[in-house]
C-alpha positions as a printed NumPy array, in Angstrom:
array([[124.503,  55.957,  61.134],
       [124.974,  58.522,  58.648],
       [127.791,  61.502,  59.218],
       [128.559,  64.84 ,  58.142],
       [131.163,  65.55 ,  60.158],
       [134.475,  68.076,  60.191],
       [136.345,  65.235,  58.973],
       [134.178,  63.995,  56.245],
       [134.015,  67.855,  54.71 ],
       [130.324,  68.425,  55.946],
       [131.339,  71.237,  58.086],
       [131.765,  74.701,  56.859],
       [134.12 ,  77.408,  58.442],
       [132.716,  80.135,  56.247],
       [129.323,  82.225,  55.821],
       [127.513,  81.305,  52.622],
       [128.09 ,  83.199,  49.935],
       [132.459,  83.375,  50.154],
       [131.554,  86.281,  52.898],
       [134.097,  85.79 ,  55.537],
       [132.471,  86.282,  59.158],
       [135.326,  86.925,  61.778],
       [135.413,  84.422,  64.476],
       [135.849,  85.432,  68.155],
       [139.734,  85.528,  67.891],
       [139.875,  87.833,  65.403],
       [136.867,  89.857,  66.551],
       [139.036,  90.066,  70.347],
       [141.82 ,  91.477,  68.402],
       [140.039,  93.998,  66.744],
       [138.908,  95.371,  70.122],
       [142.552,  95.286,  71.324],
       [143.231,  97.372,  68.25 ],
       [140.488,  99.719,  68.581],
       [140.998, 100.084,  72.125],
       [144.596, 101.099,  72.091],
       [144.225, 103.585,  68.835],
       [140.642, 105.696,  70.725],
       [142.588, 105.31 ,  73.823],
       [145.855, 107.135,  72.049],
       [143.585, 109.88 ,  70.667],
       [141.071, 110.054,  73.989],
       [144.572, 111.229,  75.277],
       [145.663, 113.768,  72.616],
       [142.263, 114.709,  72.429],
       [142.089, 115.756,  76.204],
       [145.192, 117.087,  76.031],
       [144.763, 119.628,  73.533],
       [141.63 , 120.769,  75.754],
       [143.698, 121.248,  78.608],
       [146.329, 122.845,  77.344],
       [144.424, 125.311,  74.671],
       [141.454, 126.177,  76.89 ],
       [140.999, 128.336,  79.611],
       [137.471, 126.499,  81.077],
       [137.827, 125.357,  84.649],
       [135.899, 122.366,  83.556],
       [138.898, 121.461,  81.157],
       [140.67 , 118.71 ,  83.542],
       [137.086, 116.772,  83.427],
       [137.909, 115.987,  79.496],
       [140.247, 113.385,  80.578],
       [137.595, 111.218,  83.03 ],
       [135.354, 111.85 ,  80.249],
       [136.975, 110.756,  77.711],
       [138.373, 107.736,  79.104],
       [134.666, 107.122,  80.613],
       [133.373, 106.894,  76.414],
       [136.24 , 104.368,  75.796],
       [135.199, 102.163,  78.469],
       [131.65 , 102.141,  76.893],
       [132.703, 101.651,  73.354],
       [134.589,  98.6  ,  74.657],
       [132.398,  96.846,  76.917],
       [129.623,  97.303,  74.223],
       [131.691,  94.843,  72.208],
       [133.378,  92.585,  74.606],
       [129.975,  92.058,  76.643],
       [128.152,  90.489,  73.672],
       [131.642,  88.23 ,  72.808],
       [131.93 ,  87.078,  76.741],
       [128.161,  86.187,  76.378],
       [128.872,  84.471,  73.239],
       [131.94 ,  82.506,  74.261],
       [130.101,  81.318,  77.462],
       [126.767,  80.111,  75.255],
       [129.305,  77.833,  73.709],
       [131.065,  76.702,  76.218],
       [128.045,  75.745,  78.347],
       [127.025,  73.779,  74.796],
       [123.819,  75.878,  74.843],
       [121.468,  75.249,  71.996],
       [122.335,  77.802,  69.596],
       [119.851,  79.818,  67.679],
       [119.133,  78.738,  64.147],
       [118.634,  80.342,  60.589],
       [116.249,  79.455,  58.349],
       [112.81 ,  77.696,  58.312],
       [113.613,  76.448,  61.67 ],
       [114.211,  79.66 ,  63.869],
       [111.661,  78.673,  66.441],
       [114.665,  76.821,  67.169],
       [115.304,  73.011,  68.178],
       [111.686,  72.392,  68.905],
       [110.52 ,  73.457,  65.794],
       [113.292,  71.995,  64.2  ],
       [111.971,  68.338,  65.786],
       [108.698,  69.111,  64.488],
       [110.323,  69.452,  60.813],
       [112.047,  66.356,  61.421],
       [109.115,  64.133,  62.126],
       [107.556,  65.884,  58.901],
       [109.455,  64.238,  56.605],
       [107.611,  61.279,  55.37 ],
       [108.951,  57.801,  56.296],
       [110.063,  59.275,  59.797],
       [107.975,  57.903,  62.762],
       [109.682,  59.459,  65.42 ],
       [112.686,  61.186,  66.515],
       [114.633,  61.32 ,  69.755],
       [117.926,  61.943,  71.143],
       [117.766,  65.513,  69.551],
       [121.108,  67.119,  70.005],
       [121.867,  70.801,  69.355],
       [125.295,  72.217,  70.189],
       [128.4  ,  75.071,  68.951],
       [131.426,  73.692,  68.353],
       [132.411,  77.426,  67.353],
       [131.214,  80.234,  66.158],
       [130.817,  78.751,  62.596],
       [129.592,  75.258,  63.454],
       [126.462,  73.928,  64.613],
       [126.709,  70.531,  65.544],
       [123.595,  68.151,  65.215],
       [123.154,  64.273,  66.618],
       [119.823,  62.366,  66.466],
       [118.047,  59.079,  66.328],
       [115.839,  58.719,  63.48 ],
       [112.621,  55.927,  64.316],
       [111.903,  54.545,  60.72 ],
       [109.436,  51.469,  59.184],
       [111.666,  48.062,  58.734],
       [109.353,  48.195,  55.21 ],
       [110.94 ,  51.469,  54.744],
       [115.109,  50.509,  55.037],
       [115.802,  50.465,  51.778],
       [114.657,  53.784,  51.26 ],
       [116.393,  55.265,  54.337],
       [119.339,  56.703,  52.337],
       [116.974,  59.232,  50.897],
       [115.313,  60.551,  54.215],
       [118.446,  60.925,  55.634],
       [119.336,  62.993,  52.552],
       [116.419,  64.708,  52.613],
       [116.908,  65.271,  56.82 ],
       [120.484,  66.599,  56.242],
       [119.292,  68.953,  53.138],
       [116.456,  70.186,  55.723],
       [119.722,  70.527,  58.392],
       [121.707,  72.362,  55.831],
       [119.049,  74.77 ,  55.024],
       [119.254,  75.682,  58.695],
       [122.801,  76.552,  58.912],
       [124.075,  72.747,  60.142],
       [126.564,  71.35 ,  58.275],
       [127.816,  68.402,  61.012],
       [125.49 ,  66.15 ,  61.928],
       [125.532,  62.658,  62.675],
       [121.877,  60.842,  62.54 ],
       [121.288,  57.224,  63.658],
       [118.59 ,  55.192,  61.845],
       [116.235,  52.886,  63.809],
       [114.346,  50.054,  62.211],
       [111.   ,  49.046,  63.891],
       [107.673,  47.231,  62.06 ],
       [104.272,  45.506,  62.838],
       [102.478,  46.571,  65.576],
       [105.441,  48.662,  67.417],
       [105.811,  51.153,  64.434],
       [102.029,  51.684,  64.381],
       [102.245,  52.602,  68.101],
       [105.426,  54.529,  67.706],
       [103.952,  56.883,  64.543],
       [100.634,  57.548,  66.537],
       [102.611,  58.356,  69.616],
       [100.143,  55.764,  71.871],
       [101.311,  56.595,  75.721],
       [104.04 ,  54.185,  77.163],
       [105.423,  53.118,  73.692],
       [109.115,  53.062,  73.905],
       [110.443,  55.701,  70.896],
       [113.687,  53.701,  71.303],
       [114.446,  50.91 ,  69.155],
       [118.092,  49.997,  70.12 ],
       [117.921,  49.633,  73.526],
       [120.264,  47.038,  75.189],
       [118.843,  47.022,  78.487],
       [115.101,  47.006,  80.011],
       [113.209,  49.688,  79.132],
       [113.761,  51.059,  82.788],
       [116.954,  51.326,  83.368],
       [117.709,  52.587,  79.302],
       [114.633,  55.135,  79.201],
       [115.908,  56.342,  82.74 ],
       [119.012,  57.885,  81.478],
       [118.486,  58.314,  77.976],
       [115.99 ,  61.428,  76.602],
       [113.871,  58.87 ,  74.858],
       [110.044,  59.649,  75.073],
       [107.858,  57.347,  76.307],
       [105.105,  58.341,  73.543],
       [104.275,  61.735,  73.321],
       [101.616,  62.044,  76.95 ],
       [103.816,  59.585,  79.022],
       [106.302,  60.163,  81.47 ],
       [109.198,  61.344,  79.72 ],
       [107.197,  62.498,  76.797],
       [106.981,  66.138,  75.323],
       [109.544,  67.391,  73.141],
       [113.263,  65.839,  72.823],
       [116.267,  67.099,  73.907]])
């Protein structure tokens, strides 16, 4: 299996570009901040209304007020809440890049690349804000091992280009008649090649396909 893990130095904590993209704890601060400094002047603010004006509407500037701080705030706590719970649900999170259609079109640029005959065990999940962690099983030609190296270079260059930098990709080996069946996707072919158990108890819990029309076909996940 090949990895680009934290610990290897495939991940990256920063946006491309040396741009620095503030992660949820310093984005919660900033609200803090902002919070207490409108709140300060929503208060001088409705102060100096009440005391310099004669309206009888002038003791409403105070509800008001405190009404447009609320909305300031929620509008950028809601989006962090939703944020923080996408990640901690390990939702798929949205990609950048060639892939946007996200992981489903990210499969299907997966299986492009030539010397790939199937992929399964597609894995999609935020560690953080910053990083996009990626696991998969990678169905390749025995005739082909030699040359595995450079798909998986060429899988984790086609990763990288869609804003994952930690991925760790197991390579399968099958030949003769099972790869055949495997590339054309013939129903009830077994996608997996490392099982350790019958087909029926392995394929039962795993998310291999069985081809792409059979039972558990259709699109990994």
């Amino acid at each position: 299996a090949k990895d680009g893990g934290c610990g290897g130095g495939g991940s990256h904590g920063h946006a491309h570009g040396g741009e620095h993209k503030m992660n949820m704890n310093e984005w919660s601060m900033y609200l803090h901040v902002m919070g207490d400094a409108l709140g300060s002047a929503a208060v001088a603010a409705s102060a100096a209304i009440i005391h310099y004006t004669d309206s009888p509407y002038r003791f409403l500037a105070d509800p008001i007020t405190s009404l447009f701080i609320v909305c300031i705030i929620l509008a950028g706590t809601i989006p962090m809440l939703r944020t923080a719970a996408l990640i901690l649900l390990h939702a798929t999170p949205d990609l950048t890049g060639e892939a946007e259609g996200g992981r489903d079109a990210l499969y299907a640029k997966m299986r492009a690349i030539p010397g790939v005959l199937e992929v399964h065990e597609l894995h999609l999940w935020q560690l953080n804000q910053a990083t996009v962690i990626c696991t998969a099983h990678v169905v390749m030609h025995a005739d082909t091992s030699k040359e595995s190296e450079a798909t998986i270079d060429e899988m984790k260059e086609l990763l990288h280009r869609n804003g994952i930098h930690s991925s760790t990709i197991q390579t399968e080996f099958v030949g003769g008649d099972q790869a055949r069946l495997v590339g054309e996707g013939v129903e009830g072919t077994s996608t997996c090649a490392d099982l350790v158990c019958s087909d029926d108890r392995c394929l039962a819990d795993a998310c291999c396909s069985v081809g792409h029309n059979g039972e558990n076909g259709g699109s990994p996940v």
